[in-house]
Short mmCIF file of C-alpha atoms and ligand atoms in Angstrom, two decimals:
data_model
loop_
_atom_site.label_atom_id
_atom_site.label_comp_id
_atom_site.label_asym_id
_atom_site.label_seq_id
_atom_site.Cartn_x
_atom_site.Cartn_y
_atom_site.Cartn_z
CA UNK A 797 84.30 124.42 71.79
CA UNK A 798 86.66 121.38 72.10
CA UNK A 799 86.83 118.36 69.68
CA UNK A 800 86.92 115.03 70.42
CA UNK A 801 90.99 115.53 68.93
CA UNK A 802 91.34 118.14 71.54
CA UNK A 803 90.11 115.62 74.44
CA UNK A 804 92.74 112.83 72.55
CA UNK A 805 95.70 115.20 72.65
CA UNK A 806 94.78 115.83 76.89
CA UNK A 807 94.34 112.48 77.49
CA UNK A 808 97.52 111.33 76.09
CA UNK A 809 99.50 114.10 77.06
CA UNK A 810 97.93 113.22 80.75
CA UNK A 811 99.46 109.46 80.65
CA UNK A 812 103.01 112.22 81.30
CA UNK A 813 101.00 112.74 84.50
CA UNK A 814 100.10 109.04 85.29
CA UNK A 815 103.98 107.91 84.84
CA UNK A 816 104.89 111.13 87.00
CA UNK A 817 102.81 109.56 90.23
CA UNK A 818 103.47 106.13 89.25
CA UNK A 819 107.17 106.03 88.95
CA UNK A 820 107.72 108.32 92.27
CA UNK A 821 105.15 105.90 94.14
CA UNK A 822 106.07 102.38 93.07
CA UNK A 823 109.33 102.38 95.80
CA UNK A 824 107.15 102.87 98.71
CA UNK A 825 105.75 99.46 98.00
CA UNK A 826 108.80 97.83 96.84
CA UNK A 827 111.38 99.18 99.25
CA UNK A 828 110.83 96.50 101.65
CA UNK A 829 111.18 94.03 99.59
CA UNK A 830 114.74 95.57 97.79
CA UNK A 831 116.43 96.05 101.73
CA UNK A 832 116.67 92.26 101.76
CA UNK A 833 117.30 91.72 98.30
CA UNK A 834 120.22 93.98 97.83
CA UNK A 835 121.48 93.94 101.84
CA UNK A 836 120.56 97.54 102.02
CA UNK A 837 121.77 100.20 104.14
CA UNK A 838 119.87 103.05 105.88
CA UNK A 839 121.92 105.41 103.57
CA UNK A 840 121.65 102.85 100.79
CA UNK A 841 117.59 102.67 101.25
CA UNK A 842 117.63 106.83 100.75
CA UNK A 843 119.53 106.30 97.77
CA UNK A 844 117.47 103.82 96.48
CA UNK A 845 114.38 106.22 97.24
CA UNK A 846 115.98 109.45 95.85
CA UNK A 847 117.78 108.25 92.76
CA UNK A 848 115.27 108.78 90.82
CA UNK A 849 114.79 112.73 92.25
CA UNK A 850 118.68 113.33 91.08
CA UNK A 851 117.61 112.08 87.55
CA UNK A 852 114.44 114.66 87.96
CA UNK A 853 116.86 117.46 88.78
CA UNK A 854 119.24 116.91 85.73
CA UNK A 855 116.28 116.27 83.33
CA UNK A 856 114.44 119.73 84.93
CA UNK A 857 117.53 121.25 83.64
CA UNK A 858 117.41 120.54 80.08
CA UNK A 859 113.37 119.78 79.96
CA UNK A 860 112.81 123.02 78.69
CA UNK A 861 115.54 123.67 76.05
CA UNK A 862 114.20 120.40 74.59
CA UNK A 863 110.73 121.56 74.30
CA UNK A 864 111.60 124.66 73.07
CA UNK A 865 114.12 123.23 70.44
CA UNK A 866 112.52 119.44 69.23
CA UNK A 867 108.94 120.68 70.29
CA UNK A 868 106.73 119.94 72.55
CA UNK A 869 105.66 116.46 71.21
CA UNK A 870 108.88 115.24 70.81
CA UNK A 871 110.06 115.93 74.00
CA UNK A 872 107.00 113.69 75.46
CA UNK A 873 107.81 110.97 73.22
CA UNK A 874 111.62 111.33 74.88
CA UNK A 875 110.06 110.93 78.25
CA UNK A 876 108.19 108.14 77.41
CA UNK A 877 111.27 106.16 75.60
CA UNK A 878 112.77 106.95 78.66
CA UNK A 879 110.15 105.66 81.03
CA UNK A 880 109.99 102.68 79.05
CA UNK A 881 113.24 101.83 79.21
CA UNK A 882 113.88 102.75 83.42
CA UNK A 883 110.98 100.45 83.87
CA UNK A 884 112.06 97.63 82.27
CA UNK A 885 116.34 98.51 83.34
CA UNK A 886 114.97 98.67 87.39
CA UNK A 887 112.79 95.54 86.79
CA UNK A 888 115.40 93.43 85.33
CA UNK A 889 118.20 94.91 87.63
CA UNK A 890 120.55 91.83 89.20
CA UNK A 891 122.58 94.66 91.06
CA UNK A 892 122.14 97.40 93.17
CA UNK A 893 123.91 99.46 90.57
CA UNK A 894 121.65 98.53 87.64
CA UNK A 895 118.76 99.44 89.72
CA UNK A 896 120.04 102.98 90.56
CA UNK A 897 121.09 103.34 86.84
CA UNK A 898 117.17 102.51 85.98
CA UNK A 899 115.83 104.63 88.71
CA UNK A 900 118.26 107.78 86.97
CA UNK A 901 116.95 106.92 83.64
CA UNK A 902 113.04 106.98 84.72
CA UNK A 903 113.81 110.20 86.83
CA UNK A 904 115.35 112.13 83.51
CA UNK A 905 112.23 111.66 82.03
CA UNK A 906 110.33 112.73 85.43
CA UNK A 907 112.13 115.79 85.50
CA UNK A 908 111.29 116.89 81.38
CA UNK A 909 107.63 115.72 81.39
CA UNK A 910 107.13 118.11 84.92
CA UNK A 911 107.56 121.18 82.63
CA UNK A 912 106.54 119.91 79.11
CA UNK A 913 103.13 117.93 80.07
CA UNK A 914 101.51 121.17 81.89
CA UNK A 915 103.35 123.48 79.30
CA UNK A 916 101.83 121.51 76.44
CA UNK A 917 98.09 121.17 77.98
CA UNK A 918 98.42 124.86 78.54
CA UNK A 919 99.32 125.54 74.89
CA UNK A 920 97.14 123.43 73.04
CA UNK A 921 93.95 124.96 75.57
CA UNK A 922 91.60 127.47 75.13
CA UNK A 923 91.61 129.64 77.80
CA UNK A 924 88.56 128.92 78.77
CA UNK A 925 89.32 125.25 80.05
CA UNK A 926 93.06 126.12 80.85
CA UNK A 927 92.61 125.60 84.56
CA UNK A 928 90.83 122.44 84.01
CA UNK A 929 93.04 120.60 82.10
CA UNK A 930 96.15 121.74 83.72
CA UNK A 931 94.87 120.37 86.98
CA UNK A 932 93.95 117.64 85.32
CA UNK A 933 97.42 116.73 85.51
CA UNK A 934 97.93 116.73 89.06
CA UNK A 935 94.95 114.08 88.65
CA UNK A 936 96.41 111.86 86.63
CA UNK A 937 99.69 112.24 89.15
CA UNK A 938 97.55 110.93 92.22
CA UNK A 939 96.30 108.49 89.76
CA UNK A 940 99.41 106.88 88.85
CA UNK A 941 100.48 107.20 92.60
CA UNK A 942 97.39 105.10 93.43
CA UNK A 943 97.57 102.74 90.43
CA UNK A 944 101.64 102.04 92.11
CA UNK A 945 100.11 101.18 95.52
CA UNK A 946 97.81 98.97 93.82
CA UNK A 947 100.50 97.00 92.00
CA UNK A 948 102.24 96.98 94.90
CA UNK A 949 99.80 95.33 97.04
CA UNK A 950 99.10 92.65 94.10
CA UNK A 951 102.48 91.86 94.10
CA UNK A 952 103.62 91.92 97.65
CA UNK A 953 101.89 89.17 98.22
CA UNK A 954 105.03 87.09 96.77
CA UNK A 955 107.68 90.30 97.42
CA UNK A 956 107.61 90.14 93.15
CA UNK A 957 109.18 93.85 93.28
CA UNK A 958 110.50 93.10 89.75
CA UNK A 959 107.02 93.20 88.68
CA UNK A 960 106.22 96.17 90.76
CA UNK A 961 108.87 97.93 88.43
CA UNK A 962 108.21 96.25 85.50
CA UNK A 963 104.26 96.97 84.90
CA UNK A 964 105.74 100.92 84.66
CA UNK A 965 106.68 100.09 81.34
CA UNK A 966 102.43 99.63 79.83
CA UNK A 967 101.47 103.20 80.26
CA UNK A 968 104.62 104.60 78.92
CA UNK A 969 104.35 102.28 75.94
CA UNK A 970 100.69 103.37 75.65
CA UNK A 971 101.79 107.15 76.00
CA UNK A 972 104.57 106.55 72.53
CA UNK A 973 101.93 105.05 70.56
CA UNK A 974 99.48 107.75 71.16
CA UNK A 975 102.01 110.30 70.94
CA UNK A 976 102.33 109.16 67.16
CA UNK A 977 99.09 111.08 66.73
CA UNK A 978 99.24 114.17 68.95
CA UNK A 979 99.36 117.60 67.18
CA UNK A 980 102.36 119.67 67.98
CA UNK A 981 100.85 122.67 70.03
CA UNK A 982 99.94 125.51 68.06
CA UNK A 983 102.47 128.08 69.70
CA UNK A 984 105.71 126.19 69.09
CA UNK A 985 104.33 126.00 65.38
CA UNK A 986 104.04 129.76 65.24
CA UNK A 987 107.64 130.32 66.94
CA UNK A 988 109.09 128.28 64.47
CA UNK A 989 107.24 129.68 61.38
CA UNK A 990 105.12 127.38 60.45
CA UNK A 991 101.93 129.38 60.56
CA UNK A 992 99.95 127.37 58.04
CA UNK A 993 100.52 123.81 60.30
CA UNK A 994 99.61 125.68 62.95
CA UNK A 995 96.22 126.92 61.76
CA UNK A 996 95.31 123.26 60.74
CA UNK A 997 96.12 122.40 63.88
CA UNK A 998 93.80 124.56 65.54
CA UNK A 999 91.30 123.39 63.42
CA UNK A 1000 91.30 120.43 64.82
CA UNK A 1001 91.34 121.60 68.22
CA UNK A 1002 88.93 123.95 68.16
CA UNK A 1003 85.02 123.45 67.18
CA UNK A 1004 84.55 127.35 65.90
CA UNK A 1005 86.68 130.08 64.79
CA UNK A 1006 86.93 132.55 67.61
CA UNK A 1007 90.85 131.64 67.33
CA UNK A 1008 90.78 133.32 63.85
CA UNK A 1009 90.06 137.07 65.55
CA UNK A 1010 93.48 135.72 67.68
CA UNK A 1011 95.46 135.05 65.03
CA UNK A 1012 98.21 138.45 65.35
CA UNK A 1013 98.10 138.44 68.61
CA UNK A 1014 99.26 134.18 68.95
CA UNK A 1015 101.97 135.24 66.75
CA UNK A 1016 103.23 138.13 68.18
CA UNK A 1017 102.87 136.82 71.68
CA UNK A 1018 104.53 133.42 70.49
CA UNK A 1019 107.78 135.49 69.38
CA UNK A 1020 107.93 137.97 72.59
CA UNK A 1021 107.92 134.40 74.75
CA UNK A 1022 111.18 133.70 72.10
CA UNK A 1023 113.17 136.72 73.87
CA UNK A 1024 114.72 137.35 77.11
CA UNK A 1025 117.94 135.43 79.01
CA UNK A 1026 118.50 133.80 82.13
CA UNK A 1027 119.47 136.96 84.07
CA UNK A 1028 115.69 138.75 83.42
CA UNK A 1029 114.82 136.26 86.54
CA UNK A 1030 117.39 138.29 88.75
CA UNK A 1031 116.07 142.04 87.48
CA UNK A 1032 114.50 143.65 90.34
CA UNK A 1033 111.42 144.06 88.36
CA UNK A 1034 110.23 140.40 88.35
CA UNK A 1035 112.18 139.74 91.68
CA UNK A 1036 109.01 139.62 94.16
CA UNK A 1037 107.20 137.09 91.55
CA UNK A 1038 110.12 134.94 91.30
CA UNK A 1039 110.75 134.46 94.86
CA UNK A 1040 107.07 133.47 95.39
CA UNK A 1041 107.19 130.85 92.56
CA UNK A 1042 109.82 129.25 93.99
CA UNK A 1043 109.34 129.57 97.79
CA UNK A 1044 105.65 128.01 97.14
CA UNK A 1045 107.33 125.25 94.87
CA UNK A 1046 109.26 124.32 98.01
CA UNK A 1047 107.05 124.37 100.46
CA UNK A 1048 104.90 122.30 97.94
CA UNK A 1049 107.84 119.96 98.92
CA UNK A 1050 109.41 120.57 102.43
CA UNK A 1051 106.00 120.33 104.22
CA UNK A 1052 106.46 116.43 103.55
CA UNK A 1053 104.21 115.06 101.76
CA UNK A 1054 106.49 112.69 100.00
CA UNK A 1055 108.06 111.43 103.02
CA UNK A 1056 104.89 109.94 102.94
CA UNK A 1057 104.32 108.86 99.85
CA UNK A 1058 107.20 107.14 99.21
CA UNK A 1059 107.76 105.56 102.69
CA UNK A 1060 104.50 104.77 103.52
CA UNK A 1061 104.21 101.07 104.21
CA UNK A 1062 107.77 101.67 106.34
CA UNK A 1063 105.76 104.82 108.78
CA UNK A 1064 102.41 101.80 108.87
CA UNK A 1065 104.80 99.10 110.11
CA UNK A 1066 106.31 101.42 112.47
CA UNK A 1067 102.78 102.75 113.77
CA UNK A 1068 101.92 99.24 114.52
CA UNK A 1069 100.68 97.56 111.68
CA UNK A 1070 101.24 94.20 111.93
CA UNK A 1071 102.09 93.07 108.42
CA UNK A 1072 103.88 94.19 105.46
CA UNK A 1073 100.73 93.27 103.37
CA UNK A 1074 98.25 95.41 105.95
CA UNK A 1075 100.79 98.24 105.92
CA UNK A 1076 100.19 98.67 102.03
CA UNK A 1077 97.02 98.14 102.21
CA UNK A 1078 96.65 101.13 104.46
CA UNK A 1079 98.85 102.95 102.05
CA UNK A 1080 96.36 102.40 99.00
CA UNK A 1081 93.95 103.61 101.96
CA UNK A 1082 95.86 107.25 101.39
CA UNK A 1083 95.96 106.75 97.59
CA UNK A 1084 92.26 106.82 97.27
CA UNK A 1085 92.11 109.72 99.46
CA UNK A 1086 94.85 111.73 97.35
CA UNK A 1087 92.39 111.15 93.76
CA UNK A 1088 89.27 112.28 95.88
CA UNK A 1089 90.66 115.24 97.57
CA UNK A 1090 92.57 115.95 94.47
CA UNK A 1091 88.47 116.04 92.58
CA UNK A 1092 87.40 117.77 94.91
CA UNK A 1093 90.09 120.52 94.50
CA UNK A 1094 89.68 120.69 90.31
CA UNK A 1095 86.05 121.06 90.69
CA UNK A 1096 86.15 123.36 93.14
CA UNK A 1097 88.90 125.92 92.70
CA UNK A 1098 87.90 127.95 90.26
CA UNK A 1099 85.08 129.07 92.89
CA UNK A 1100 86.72 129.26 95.91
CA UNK A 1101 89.77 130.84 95.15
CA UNK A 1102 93.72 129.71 95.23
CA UNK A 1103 94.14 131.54 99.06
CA UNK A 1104 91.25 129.86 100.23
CA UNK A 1105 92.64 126.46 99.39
CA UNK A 1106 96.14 126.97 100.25
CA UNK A 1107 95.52 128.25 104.05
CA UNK A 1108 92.77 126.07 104.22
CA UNK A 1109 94.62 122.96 102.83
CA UNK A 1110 98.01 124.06 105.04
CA UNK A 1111 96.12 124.04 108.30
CA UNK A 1112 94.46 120.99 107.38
CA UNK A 1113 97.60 119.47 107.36
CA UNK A 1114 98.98 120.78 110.46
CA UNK A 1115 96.06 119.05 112.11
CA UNK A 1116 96.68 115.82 110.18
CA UNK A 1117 100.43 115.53 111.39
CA UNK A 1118 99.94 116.93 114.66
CA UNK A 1119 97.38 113.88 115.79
CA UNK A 1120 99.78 111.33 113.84
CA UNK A 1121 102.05 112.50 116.78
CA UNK A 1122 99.56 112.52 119.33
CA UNK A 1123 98.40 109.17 118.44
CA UNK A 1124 101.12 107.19 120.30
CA UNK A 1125 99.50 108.41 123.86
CA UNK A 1126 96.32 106.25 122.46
CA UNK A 1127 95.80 103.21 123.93
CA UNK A 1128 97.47 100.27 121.96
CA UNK A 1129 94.34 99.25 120.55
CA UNK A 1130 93.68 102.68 118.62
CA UNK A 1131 96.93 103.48 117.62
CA UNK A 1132 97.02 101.99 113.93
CA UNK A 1133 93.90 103.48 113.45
CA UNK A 1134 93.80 106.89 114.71
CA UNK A 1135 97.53 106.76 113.07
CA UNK A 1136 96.21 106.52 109.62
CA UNK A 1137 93.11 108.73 109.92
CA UNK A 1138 95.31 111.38 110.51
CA UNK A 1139 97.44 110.65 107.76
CA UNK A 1140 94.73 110.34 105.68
CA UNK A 1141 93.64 114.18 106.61
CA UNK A 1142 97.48 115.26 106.21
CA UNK A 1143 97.04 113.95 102.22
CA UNK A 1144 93.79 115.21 102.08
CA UNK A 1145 94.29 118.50 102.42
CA UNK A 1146 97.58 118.47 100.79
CA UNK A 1147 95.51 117.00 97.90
CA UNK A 1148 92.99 120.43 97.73
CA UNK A 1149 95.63 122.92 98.36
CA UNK A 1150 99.44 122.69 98.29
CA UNK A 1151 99.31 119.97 95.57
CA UNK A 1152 96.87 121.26 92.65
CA UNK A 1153 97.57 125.00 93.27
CA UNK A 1154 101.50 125.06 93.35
CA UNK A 1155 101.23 123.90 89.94
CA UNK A 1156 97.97 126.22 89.15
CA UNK A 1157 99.72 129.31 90.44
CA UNK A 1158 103.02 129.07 89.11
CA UNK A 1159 101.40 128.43 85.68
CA UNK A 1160 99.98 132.01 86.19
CA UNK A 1161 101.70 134.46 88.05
CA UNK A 1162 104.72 134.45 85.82
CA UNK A 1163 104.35 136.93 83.02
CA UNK A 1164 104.91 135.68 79.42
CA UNK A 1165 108.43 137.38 78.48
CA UNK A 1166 109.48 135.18 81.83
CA UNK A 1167 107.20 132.02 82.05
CA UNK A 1168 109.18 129.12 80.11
CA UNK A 1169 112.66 130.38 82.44
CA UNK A 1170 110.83 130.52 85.38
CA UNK A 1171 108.82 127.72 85.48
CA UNK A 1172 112.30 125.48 84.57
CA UNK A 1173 113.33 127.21 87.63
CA UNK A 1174 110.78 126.63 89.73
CA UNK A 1175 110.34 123.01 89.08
CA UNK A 1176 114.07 122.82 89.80
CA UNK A 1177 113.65 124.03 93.07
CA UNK A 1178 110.47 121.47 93.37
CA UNK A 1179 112.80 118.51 92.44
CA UNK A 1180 115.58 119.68 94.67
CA UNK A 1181 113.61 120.26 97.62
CA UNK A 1182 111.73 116.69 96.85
CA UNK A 1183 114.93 114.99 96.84
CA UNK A 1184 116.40 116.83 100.09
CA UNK A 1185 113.06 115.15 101.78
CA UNK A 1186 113.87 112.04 100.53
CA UNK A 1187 117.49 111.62 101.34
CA UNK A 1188 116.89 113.01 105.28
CA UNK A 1189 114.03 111.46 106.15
CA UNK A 1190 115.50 108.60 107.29
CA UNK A 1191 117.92 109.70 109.25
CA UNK A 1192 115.46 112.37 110.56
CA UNK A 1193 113.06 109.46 111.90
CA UNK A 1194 116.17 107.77 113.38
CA UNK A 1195 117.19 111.17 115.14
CA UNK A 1196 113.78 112.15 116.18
CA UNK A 1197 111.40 109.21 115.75
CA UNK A 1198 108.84 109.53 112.85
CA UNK A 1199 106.89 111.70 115.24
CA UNK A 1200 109.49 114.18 115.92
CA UNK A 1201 109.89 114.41 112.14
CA UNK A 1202 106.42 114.31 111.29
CA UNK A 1203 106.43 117.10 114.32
CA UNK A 1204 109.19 119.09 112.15
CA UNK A 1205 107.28 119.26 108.96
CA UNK A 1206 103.42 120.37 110.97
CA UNK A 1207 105.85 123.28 112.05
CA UNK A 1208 106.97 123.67 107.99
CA UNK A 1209 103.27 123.73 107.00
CA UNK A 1210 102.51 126.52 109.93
CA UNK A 1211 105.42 128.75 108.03
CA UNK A 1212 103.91 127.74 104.55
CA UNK A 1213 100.20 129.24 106.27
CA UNK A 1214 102.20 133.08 107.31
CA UNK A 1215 104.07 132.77 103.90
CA UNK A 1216 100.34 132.33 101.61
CA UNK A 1217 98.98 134.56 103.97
CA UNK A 1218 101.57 137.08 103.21
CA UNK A 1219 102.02 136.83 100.11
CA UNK A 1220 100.05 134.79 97.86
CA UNK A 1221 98.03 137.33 95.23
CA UNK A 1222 94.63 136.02 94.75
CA UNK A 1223 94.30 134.92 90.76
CA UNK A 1224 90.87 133.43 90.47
CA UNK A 1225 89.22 134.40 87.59
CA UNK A 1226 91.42 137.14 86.70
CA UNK A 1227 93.06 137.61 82.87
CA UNK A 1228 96.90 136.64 83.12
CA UNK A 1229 97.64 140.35 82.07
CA UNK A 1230 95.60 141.79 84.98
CA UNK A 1231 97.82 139.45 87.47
CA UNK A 1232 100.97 140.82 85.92
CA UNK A 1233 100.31 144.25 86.59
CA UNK A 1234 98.97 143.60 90.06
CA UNK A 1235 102.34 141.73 90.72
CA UNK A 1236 104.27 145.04 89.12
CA UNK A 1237 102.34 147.16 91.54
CA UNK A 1238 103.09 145.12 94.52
CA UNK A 1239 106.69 145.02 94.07
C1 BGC H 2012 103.87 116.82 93.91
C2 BGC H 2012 104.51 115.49 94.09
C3 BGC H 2012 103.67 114.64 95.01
C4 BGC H 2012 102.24 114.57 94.49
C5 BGC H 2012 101.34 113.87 95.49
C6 BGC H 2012 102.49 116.62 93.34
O1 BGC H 2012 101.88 117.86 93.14
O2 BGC H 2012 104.65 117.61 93.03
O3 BGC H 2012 105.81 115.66 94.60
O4 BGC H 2012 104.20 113.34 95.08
O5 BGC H 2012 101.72 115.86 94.25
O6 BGC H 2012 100.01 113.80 95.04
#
């Protein structure tokens, strides 16, 4: 059903994913090599961290007027310029300032490719793989997280953060070559009347010519998608589905997963790790867990259910971060250890529930006259909520200790379990059309 083009097109739309985990992951390492380097404050280190999230929230904002105006392709090859160029800005950066100014310009293209990569795999899939390759990205996300911890180990050896920075810029130079030979995705081509470019392209894409029988209804549905303003979002209508969208987008975020990720080495030092080296080695420890959990999850889901792995994955959690906190009554011997076990469950079962199925479920619940608004939306509130972690974790570990914080967030996760208990509508294996009237019906 899918040509080797198709399987091109995923992969290099999937590099949007790689740079995603890559260029949110890389400070964790290089953090403690920058507070010496640039005399950092606390507040200054949060900055540092969350720079990049403000350039994600402005870029979230326009992401989707620039896919729905240049296309989808060209707004990937913007987000890969713009990778390119953070990367090398942050790795040659004398100044604090410079390095903030990099860290904005990588996090604009963050924020567009978090909309356009899954809207583009989505578009350019048949249905029957949709799920597949739109997890897929959340793959390639704890892939490029991992491949940042493993650059940051190699280089830590020496503190070489430049470097750490710097090797940001290969995949994204990878991604603009490929891009050169990416199709545009068939829908956009239909929305903009170009119905005869888009049939070639879905020759390409497809190996038969079921998609012929489709024909009217791609067009008609790629014009209804056209219509409809901000303010639908607020009519009472599609109230209940909007308010779920972005309530599990936040607690995708809140529950804390990237306090972790991007200040891992810092908790491992605190938790007694003796080195700097030893604490990022333990922090590759939890990258390798994040890409097998996150397998585990796309092979998996379509079976089980998104309920299933969202209560299941949330509790997990809870019992991850609450023997983090319990750990410091081991004796001193054990308490590294038992420390990053239980961090290693937290990411583990963030990696089968909240972090595939945020982005599974909010690719499906919205109904098609709302989607492109709401998803903009939702991924707002994702990059917001991501960046209000960031910027108070700090100051919540130097309030409460990293247990009392890590304490706070077990009790976020137990609110996340009543909230997908509540309500989260089950969607496995259901037609998109079947979801939106069971979503009317519930309002
Ligand atoms: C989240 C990111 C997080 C990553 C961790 C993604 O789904 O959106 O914020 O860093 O998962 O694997």
């Amino acid at each position: 059903m899918c040509t080797p083009y198709l399987y091109f097109c995923v992969v290099t739309a999937t590099l949007g994913g790689l740079l995603f985990g890559y260029h949110t992951a890389v400070i964790s390492g290089a953090l403690i090599y920058l507070i010496p380097a640039f005399q950092l404050s606390i507040s200054e280190q949060a900055f540092a961290v969350s720079m990049i999230l403000l350039g994600a929230l402005a870029g979230s904002l326009v992401g989707g007027v620039l896919a729905d105006r240049l296309g989808r392709k060209p707004a990937m090859l913007f987000t890969a310029v713009l990778f390119f160029l953070g990367s090398i800005v942050t790795a040659l950066s004398s100044s604090y300032e410079m390095f903030l100014w990099g860290r904005f310009v990588s996090g604009v293209a963050l924020g567009v490719i978090t909309l356009v990569c899954p809207l583009y795999l989505a578009e350019i899939s048949p249905s029957s793989c949709r799920g597949a390759f739109v997890s897929l990205y959340q793959l390639a996300i704890t892939i490029g997280i991992l491949g940042a911890f493993a650059v940051n180990f190699w280089f830590a050896e020496k503190g070489e953060w430049h470097w750490m920075f710097g090797c940001g810029a290969l995949p994204a130079f990878i991604q603009v070559v490929f891009l050169f030979f990416v199709a545009e995705t068939p829908p956009f081509l239909f929305r903009h009347h170009k119905s005869k470019e888009a049939q070639q392209v879905l020759t390409r894409l497809r190996r038969d010519r079921a998609w012929e029988t489709q024909l009217d209804a791609m067009k008609s549905s790629a014009h209804q998608n056209q219509k409809g303003k901000w303010k639908v979002l607020f009519e009472p209508q599609w109230r209940r589905v909007v308010v779920i969208g972005i309530l599990l987008s936040a607690f995708q975020q809140i529950t804390g997963i990237n306090a972790l990720i991007y200040y891992a080495p810092k908790i491992f030092q605190t938790a007694g790790f003796p080195s700097a080296d030893s604490a990022i080695l333990a922090t590759i420890g939890i990258g390798v867990v994040n890409v097998i959990a996150t397998v585990f999850s796309v092979w998996l889901l379509d079976r089980a259910g998104r309920r299933f792995f969202l209560l299941l994955g949330a509790t997990g959690m809870v019992v991850g971060l609450v023997s983090f906190v319990l750990s410091s009554l081991a004796t001193s011997t054990l308490v590294d250890l038992i420390a990053l076990i239980s961090l290693m469950v937290y990411v583990a079962f963030f990696a089968i529930g909240l972090g595939p199925v945020t982005w599974v479920v909010i690719a499906e619940i919205f109904p098609l006259k709302i989607r492109a608004k709401a998803m903009t939306f939702t991924t707002f509130v994702n990059w917001f909520c991501n960046y209000l972690v960031s910027l108070t974790f700090l100051e919540l570990v130097s309030l409460f200790g990293h247990r009392g914080t890590f304490l706070f967030y077990a009790l976020i996760c137990v609110g996340c379990i009543y909230f997908v208990y509540r309500c989260i509508p089950e969607t496995k294996g259901r037609s998109l059309e079947e979801i939106e009237a069971e979503l009317g019906r519930l309002r």
